[in-house]
Coordinates of C-alpha atoms in Angstrom, one line a residue:
Chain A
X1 CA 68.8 116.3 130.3
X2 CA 65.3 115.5 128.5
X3 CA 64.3 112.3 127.6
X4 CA 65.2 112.1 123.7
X5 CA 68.4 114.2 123.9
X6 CA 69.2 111.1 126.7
X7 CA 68.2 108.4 124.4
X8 CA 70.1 110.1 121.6
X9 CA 73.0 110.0 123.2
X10 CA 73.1 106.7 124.9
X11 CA 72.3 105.2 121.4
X12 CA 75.2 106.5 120.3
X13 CA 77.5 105.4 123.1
X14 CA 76.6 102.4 122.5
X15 CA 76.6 102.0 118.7
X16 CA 80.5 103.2 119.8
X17 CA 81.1 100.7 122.3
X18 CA 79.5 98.3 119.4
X19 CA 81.7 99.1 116.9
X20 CA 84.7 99.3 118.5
X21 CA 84.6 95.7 119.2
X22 CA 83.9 95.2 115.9
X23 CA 87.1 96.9 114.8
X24 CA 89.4 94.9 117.0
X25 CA 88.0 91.4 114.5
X26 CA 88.8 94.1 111.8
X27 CA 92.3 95.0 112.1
X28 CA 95.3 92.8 112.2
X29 CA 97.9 95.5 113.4
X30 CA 98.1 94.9 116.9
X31 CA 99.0 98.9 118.5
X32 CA 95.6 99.6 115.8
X33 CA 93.6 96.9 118.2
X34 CA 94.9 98.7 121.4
X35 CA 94.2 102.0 120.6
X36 CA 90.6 101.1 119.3
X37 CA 90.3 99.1 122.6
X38 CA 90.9 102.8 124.5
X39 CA 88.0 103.9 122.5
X40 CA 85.8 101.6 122.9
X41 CA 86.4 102.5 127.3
X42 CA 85.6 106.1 126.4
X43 CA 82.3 104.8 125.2
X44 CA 81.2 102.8 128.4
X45 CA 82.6 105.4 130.5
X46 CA 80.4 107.9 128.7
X47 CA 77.8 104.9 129.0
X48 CA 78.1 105.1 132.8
X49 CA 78.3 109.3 132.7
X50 CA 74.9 109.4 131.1
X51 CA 73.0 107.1 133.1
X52 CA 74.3 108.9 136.5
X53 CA 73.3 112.3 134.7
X54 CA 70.1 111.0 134.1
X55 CA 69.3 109.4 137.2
X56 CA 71.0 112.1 139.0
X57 CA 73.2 109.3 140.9
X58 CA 76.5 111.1 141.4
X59 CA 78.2 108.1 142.7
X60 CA 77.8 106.3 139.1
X61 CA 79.3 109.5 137.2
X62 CA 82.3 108.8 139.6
X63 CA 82.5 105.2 139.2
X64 CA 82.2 106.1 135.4
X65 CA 84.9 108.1 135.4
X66 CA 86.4 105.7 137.2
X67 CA 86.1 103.2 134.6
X68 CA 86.8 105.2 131.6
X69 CA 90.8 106.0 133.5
X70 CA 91.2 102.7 133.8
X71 CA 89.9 101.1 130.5
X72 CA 91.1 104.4 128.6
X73 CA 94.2 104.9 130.1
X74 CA 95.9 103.0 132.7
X75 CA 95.5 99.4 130.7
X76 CA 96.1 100.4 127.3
X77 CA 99.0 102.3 128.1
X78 CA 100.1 98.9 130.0
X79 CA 99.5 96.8 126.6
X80 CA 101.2 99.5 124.4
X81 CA 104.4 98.5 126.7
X82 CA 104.1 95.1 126.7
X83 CA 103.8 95.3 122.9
X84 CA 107.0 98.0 122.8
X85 CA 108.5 95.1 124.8
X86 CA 107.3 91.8 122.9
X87 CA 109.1 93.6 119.7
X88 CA 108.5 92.9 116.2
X89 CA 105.2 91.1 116.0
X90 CA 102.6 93.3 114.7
X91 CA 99.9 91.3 113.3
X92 CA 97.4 89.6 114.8
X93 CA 97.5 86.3 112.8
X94 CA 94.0 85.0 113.7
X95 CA 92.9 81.2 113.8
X96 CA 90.1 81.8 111.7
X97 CA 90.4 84.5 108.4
X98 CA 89.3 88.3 109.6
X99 CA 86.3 88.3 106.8
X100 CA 84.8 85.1 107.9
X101 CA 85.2 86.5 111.7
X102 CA 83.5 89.4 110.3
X103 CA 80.8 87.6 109.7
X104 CA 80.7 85.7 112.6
X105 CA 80.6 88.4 114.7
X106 CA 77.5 89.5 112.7
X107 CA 76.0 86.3 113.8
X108 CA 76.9 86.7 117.5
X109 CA 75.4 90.5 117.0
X110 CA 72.0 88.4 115.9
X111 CA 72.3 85.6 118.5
X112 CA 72.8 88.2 121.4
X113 CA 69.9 90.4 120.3
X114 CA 67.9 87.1 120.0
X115 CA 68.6 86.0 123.1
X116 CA 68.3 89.3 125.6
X117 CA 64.8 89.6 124.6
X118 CA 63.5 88.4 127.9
X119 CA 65.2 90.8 129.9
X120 CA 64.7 93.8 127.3
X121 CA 60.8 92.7 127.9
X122 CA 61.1 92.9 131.6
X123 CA 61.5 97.0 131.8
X124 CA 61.5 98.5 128.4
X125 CA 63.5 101.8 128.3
X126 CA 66.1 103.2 126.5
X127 CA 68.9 101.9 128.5
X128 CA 67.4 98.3 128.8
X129 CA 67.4 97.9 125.1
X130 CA 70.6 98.7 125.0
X131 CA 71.3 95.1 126.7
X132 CA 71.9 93.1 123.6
X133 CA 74.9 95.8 122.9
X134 CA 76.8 94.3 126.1
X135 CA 75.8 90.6 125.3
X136 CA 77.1 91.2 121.8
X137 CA 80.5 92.9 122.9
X138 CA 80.6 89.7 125.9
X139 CA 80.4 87.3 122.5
X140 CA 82.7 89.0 120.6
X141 CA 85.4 89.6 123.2
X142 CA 84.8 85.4 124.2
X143 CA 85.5 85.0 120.0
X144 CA 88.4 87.0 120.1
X145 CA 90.0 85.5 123.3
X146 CA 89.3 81.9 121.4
X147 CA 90.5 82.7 118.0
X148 CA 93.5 85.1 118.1
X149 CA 97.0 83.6 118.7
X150 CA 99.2 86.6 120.0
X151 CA 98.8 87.0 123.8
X152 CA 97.8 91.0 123.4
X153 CA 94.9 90.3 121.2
X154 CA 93.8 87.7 123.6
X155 CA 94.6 90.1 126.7
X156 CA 92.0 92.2 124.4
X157 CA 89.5 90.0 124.2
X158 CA 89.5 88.8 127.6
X159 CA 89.1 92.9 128.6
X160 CA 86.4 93.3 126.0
X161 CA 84.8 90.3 127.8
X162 CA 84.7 92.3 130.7
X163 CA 83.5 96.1 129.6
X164 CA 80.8 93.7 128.1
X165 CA 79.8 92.5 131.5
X166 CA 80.1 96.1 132.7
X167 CA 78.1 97.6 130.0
X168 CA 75.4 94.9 131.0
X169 CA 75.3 96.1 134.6
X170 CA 75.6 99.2 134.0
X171 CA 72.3 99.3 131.7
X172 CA 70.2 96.8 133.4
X173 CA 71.1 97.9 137.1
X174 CA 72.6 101.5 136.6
X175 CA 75.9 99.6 137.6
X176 CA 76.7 97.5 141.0
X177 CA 77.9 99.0 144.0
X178 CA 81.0 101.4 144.2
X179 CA 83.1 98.8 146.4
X180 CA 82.3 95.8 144.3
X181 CA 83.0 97.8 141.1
X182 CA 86.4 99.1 142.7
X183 CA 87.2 95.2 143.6
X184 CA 86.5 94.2 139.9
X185 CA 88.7 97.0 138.4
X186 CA 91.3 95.8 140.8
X187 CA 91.0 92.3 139.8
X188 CA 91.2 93.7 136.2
X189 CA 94.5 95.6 136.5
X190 CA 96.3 93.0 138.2
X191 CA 95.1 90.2 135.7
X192 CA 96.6 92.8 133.1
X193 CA 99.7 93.0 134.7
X194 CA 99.9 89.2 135.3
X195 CA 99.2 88.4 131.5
X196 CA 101.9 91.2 130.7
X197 CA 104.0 89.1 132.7
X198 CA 103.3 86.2 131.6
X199 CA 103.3 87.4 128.2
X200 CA 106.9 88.4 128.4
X201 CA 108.5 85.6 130.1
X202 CA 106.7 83.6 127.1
X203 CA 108.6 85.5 124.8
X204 CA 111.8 85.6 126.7
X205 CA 111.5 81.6 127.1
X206 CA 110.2 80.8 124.0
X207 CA 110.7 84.2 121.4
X208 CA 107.4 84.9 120.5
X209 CA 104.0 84.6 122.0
X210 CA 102.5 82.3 119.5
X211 CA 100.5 80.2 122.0
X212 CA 100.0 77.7 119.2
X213 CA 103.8 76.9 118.9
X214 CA 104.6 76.1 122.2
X215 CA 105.0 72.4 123.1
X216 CA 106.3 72.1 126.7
X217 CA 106.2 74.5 129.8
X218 CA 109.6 75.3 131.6
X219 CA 110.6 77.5 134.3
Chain B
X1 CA 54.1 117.6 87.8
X2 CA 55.2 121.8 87.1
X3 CA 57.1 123.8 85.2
X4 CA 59.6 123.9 88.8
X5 CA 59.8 120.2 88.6
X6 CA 61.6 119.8 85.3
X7 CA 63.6 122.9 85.4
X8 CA 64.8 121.5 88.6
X9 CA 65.4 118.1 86.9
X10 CA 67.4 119.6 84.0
X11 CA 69.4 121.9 85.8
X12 CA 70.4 118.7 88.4
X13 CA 71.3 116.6 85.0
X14 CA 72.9 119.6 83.3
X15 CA 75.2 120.2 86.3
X16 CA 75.9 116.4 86.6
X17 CA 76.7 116.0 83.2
X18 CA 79.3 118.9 82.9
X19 CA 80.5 118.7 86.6
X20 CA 81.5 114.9 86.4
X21 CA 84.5 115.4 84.5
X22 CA 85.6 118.7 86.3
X23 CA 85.0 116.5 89.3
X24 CA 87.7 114.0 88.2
X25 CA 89.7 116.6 87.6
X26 CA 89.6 118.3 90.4
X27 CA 90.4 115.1 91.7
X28 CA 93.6 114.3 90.2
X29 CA 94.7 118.4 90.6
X30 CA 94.1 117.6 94.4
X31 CA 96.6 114.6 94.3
X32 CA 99.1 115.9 92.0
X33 CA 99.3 118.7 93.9
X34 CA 100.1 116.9 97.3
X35 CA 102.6 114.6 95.7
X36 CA 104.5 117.9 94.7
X37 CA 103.7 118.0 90.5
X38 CA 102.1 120.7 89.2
X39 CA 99.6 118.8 87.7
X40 CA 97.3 118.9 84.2
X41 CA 94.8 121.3 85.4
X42 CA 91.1 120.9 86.3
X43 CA 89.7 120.8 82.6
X44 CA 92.1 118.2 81.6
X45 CA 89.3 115.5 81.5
X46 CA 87.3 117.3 78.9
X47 CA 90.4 118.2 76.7
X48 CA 90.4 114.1 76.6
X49 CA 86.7 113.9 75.7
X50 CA 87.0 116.3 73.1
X51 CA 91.1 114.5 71.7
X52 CA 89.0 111.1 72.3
X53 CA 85.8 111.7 70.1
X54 CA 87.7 112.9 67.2
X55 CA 89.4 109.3 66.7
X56 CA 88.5 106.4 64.3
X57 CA 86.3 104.4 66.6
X58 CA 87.7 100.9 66.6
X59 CA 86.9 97.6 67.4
X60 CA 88.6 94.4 68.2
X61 CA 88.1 91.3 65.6
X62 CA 85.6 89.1 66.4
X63 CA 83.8 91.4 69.6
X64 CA 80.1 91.3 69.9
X65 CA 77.4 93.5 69.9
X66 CA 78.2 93.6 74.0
X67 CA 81.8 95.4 73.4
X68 CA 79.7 97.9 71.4
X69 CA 76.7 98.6 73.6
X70 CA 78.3 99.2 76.9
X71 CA 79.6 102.2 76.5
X72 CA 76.3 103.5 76.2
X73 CA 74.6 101.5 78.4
X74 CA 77.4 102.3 81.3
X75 CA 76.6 106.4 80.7
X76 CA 72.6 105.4 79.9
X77 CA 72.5 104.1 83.4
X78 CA 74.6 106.8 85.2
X79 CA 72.4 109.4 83.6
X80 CA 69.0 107.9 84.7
X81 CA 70.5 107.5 88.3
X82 CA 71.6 110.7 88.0
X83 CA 68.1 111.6 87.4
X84 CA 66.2 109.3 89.7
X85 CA 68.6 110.9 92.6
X86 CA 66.9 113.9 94.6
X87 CA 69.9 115.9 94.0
X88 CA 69.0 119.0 94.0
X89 CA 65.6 119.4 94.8
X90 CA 62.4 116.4 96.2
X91 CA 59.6 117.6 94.1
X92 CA 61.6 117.1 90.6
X93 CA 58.9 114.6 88.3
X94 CA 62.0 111.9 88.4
X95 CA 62.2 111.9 92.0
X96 CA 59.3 110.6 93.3
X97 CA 60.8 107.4 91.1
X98 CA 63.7 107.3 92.6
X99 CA 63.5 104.1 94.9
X100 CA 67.0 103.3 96.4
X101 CA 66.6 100.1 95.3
X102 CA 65.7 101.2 91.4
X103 CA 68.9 102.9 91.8
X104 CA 71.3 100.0 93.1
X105 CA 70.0 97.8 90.6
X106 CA 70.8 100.3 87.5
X107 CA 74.2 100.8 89.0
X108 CA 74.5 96.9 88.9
X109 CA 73.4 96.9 84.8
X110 CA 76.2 99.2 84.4
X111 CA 79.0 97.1 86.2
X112 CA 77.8 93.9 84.5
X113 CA 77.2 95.7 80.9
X114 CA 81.0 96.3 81.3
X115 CA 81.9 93.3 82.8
X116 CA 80.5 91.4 79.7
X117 CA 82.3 93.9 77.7
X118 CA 85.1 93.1 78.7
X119 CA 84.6 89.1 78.3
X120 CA 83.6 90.0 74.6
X121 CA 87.1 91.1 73.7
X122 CA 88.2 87.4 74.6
X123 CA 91.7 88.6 75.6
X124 CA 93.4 87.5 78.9
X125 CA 93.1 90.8 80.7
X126 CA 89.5 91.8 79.9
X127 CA 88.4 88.2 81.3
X128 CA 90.6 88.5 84.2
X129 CA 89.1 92.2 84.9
X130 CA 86.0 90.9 84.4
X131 CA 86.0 88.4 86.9
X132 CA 87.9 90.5 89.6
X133 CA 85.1 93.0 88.7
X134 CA 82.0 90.3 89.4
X135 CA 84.0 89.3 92.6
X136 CA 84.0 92.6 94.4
X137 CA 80.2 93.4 92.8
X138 CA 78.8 90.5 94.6
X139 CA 80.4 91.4 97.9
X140 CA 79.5 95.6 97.1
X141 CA 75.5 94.6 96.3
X142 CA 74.8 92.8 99.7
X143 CA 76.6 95.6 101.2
X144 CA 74.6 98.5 99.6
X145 CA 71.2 96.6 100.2
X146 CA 71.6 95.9 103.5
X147 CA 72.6 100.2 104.5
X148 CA 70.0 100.9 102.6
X149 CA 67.5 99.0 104.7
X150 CA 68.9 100.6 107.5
X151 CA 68.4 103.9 106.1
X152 CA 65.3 103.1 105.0
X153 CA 63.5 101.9 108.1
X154 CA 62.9 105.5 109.9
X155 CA 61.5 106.5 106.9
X156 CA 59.1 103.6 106.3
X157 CA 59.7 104.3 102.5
X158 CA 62.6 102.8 99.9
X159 CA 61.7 106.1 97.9
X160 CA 64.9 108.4 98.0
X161 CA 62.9 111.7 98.0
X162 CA 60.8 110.3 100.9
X163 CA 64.3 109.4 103.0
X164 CA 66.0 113.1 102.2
X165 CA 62.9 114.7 103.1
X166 CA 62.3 113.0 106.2
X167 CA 66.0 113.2 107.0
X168 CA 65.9 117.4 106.9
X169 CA 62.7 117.1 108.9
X170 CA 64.3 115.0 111.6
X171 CA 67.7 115.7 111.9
X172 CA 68.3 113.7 115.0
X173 CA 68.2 110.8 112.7
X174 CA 71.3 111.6 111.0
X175 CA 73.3 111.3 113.8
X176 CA 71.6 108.2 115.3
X177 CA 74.0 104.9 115.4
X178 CA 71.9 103.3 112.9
X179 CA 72.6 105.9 110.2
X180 CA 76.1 106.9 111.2
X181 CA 76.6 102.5 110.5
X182 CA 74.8 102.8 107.1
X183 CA 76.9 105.8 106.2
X184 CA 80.0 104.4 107.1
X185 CA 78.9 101.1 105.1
X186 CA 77.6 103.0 102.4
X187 CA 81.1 105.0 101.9
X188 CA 83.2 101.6 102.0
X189 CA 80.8 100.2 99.0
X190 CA 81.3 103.1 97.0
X191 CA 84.5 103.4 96.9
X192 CA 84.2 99.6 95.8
X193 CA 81.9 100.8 93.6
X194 CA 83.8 103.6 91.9
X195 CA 87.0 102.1 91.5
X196 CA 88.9 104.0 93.6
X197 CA 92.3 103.7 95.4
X198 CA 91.9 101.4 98.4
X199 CA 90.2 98.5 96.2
X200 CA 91.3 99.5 92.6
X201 CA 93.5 101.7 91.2
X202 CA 92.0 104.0 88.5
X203 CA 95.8 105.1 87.5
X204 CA 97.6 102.1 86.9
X205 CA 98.1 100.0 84.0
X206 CA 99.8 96.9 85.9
X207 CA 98.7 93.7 85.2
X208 CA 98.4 92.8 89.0
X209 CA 96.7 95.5 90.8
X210 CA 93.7 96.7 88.0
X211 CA 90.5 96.3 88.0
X212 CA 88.5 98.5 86.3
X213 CA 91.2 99.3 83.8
X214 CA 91.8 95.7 82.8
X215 CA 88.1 95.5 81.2
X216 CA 88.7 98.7 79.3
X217 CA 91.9 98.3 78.0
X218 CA 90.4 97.5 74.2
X219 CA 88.7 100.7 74.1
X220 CA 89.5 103.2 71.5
X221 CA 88.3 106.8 70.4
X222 CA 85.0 107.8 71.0
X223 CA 84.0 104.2 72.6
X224 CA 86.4 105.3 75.2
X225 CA 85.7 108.6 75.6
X226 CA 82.3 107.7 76.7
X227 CA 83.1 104.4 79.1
X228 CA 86.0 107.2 81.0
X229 CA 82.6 109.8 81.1
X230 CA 80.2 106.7 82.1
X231 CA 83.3 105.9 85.1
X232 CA 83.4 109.6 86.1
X233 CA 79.5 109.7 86.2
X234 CA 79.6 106.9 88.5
X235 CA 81.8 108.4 90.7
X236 CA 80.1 111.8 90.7
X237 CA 76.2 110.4 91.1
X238 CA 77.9 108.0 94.0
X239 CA 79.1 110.9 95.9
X240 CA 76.3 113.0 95.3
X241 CA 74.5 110.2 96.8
X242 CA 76.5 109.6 100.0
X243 CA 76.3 113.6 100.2
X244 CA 72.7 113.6 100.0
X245 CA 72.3 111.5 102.9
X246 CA 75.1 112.3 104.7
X247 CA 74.3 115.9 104.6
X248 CA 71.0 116.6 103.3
X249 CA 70.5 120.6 104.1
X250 CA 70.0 122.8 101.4
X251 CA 68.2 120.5 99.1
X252 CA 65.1 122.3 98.1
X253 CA 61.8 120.8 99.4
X254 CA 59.6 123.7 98.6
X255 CA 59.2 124.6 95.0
X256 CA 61.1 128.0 95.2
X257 CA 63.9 129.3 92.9
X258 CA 66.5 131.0 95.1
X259 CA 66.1 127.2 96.7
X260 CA 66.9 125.4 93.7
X261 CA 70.1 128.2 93.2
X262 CA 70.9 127.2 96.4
X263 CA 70.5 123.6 96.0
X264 CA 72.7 123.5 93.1
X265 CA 75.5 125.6 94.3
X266 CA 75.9 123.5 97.4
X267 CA 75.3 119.9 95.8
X268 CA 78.6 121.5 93.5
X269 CA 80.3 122.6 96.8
X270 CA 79.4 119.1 98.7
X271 CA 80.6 117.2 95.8
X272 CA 83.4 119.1 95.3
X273 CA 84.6 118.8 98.9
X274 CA 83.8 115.2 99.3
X275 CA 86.2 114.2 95.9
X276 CA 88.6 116.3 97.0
X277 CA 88.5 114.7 100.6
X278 CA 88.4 111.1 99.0
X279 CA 91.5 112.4 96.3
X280 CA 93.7 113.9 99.7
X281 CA 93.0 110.4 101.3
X282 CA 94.0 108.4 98.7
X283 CA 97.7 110.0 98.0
X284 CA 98.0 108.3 102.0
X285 CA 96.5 105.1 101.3
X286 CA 98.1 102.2 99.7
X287 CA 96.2 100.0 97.6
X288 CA 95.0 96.3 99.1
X289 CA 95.8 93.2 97.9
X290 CA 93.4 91.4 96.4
X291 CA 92.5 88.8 98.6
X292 CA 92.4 91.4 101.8
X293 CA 89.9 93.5 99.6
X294 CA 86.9 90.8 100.7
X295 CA 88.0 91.2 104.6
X296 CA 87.1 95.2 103.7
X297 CA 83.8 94.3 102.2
X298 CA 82.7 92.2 104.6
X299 CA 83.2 94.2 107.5
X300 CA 81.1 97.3 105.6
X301 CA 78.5 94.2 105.2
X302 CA 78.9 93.9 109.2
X303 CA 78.7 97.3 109.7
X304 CA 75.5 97.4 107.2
X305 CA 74.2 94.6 109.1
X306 CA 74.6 96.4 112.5
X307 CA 72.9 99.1 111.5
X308 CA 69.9 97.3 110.7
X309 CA 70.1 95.6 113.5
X310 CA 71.0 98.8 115.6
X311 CA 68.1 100.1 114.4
X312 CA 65.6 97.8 116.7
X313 CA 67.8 97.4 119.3
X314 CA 68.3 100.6 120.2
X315 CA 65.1 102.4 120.6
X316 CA 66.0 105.8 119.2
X317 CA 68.0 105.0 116.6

């Protein structure tokens, strides 16, 4: 793969994997925030794809296609069920109104192109000025986790916290080692599963996962 | 300046002029058509022109000289933008005007001109469509600016000819993030912009949901005639637009007559496809409330926003 066709592509990967967090401020319909949450794990799995091509480092395609079952597939599918499950709650009924988290997510976009310039300066390339695309989807996936009330947008935010972290390593390191990147994915699922969990005995103690109305904990 | 130039110019206006009706025609024969009605046919819109300019013009008691001037002003500034656009070909002696920022602002005159208009009247619909119609422009305008920025930085030029040329010299710009963002942005705004379904309804005469239709509502005759021609020639020069920098191939950039032909055949055919498009979408869409219709504007201002910033993050873009 020549050099532009390369840089053409990862640009576009990651103007994906951009926008897609974007969209999940956007939408209030919860199953819309999932399935644009699958997207956005196509992108850094075809993220991770290009760089092994390029590189010729067929370990990363692996991991890559590693990541892109997991993010695309397996934990999707596991927060379509827990919202089949959870029942009628649909919207996302964020702290802080979606056009004013528009815009603050603009600002984040800003802040975290701002403040990667030091490590952009380091190497430039194509893939290290890609960086302030992870930093920006790490801010945005924190924002989320902080200012959406139902515990699937939240379980979204705290997984677009982490494919921002792996975007990052994947374009400033070409991704960590196979074994620590199967330990992470690991530590992903279950925490998935254990917020599904938790999720559902909130709703079956409580009937609803608003976090905001609860007052006491019981068992 | 050549004898090419301005035969290119008039044949773009010509085909403007007569295809912005047909366009809106089309439009509403595409949507009657899916909702299962047979529909008024394609040339409906003209049949109104011509019922509409044989009526008594009339005008409300005690409106201004704005209720009389913005009909003309509304299709004055479509025209010129119609002009100023590089349609059909980059060399036309109105191109090398066009700066994208020329054209934003004349759009602007026409939504105020109306806006005003509708003030004048002093009734309680033509102020309220007035101000619904200032509260989306204000959003739309940042929005617009900003993808235009975008679109403007590969080029190094806010000239429009200079963009489209560049654009079918390089296609890989077209599909870089940076312009795929400003597109996107730019679509939202015009819709905004036109009045169509997702932000206004054109169709509707309910107190609650119009927009557009609120400020016009004291028109009469040949006054309306020409503010539903000056609407129409929005939409038509807004999708031309969006088509010319969406899809720029086939827009002459060589002063040759089978060229322009072509040029003009496919602007029709690009139009065409993208009202039709934006017609078979809106029989699925509902309109928005209101007060969501800022949430949509201000994430095509983010999306605006991260193209530009796309644009020096990413190195290729």
């Amino acid at each position: 793969m020549n050099q532009p066709l390369f840089t053409q592509f990862l640009d576009l990967a990651c103007g994906a994997f951009l926008l897609a967090a974007v969209m999940v401020l956007w939408f209030r319909e919860l199953s819309a925030i999932v399935r644009v949450f699958a997207l956005q794990g196509v992108a850094l799995a075809g993220i991770g794809v290009l760089l092994g091509i390029r590189q010729h480092h067929w370990v990363l395609v692996g991991v890559a296609v590693g990541i892109g079952a997991l993010r695309a597939g397996l934990l999707p599918y596991l927060m379509r069920r827990a919202l089949e499950r959870s029942g009628q709650q649909r919207e996302s009924e964020p702290l802080v109104n979606v056009a004013a988290s528009l815009l603050l997510a603009a600002v984040l976009t800003l802040l975290a192109y701002a403040s990667a310039q030091p490590l952009v300066a380091l190497e430039p390339g194509p893939a290290a000025e890609a960086i302030p695309v992870g930093f920006a989807v790490v801010l945005i996936g924190f924002f989320t986790l902080i200012t959406r009330r139902r515990a699937v947008a939240q379980m979204v935010g705290f997984l677009l916290l982490d494919n921002g972290i792996t975007a990052v390593a994947l374009l400033a390191t070409s991704g960590v080692p196979l074994i620590l990147e199967l330990g992470v994915s690991f530590d992903l699922l279950l925490a998935v599963l254990v917020l599904q969990l938790l999720a559902l005995r909130i709703q079956a103690a409580f009937g609803g996962t608003d976090l905001d109305t609860m007052r006491e904990l019981r068992d | 300046m050549s004898g090419f130039g301005v035969v290119a110019l008039a044949a773009q206006l010509l085909l403007v002029v007569a295809g912005a009706p047909l366009l809106t025609g089309v439009m509403r024969q595409v949507r009657a058509r899916m909702e299962g009605r047979a529909g008024a046919g394609v040339l409906q819109p003209w049949r109104d022109v011509r019922k509409l300019l044989r009526k008594e013009p009339i005008t409300p008691a005690g409106s201004g000289p704005a209720f009389r001037t913005a009909p003309l002003v509304l299709v004055v500034t479509g025209l010129l933008v119609a002009a100023l656009l590089p349609l059909a070909a980059v060399t036309t002696p109105a191109a090398s005007h066009g700066d994208l920022i020329v054209v934003v602002a004349l759009l602007a005159l026409g939504t105020v001109t109306l806006a005003l208009a509708g003030l004048d009247t002093g009734t309680a619909f033509g102020g309220m469509g007035a101000s619904r119609e200032m509260t989306i422009a204000a959003l739309v305008e940042p929005t617009i600016l900003l993808s235009v920025l975008a679109l403007s930085i590969p080029a190094g030029s806010t000239g429009l000819a200079t963009i489209v040329a560049g654009r079918i010299d390089e296609p890989a710009r077209l599909a870089s993030p940076s312009s795929l963002l400003a597109l996107v942005a730019l679509a939202v705004v015009t819709i905004a912009e036109a009045g169509r379904l997702p932000v206004d309804n054109p169709s509707t005469h309910l107190e609650l949901t119009m927009v557009h239709e609120a400020m016009v509502l004291e028109y009469a005759g040949p006054d309306l005639a020409l503010v539903e021609f000056g609407a129409q020639l929005r939409l038509t020069v807004l999708l031309g637009l969006l088509a010319t920098l969406a899809v720029p191939w086939g827009i002459a950039t060589t002063s040759s007559w089978p060229a322009l032909l072509l040029a003009l055949v496919l602007l029709a055919v690009k139009v065409t496809v993208l009202g039709a498009g934006l017609a078979a979408a809106e029989v699925f869409w509902a309109k928005v409330r209101l007060f969501r219709v800022p949430e949509l504007l201000a994430g095509s201002f983010l999306l605006a926003l991260l193209a530009v910033t796309a644009s020096y993050f990413l190195s290729g873009a």
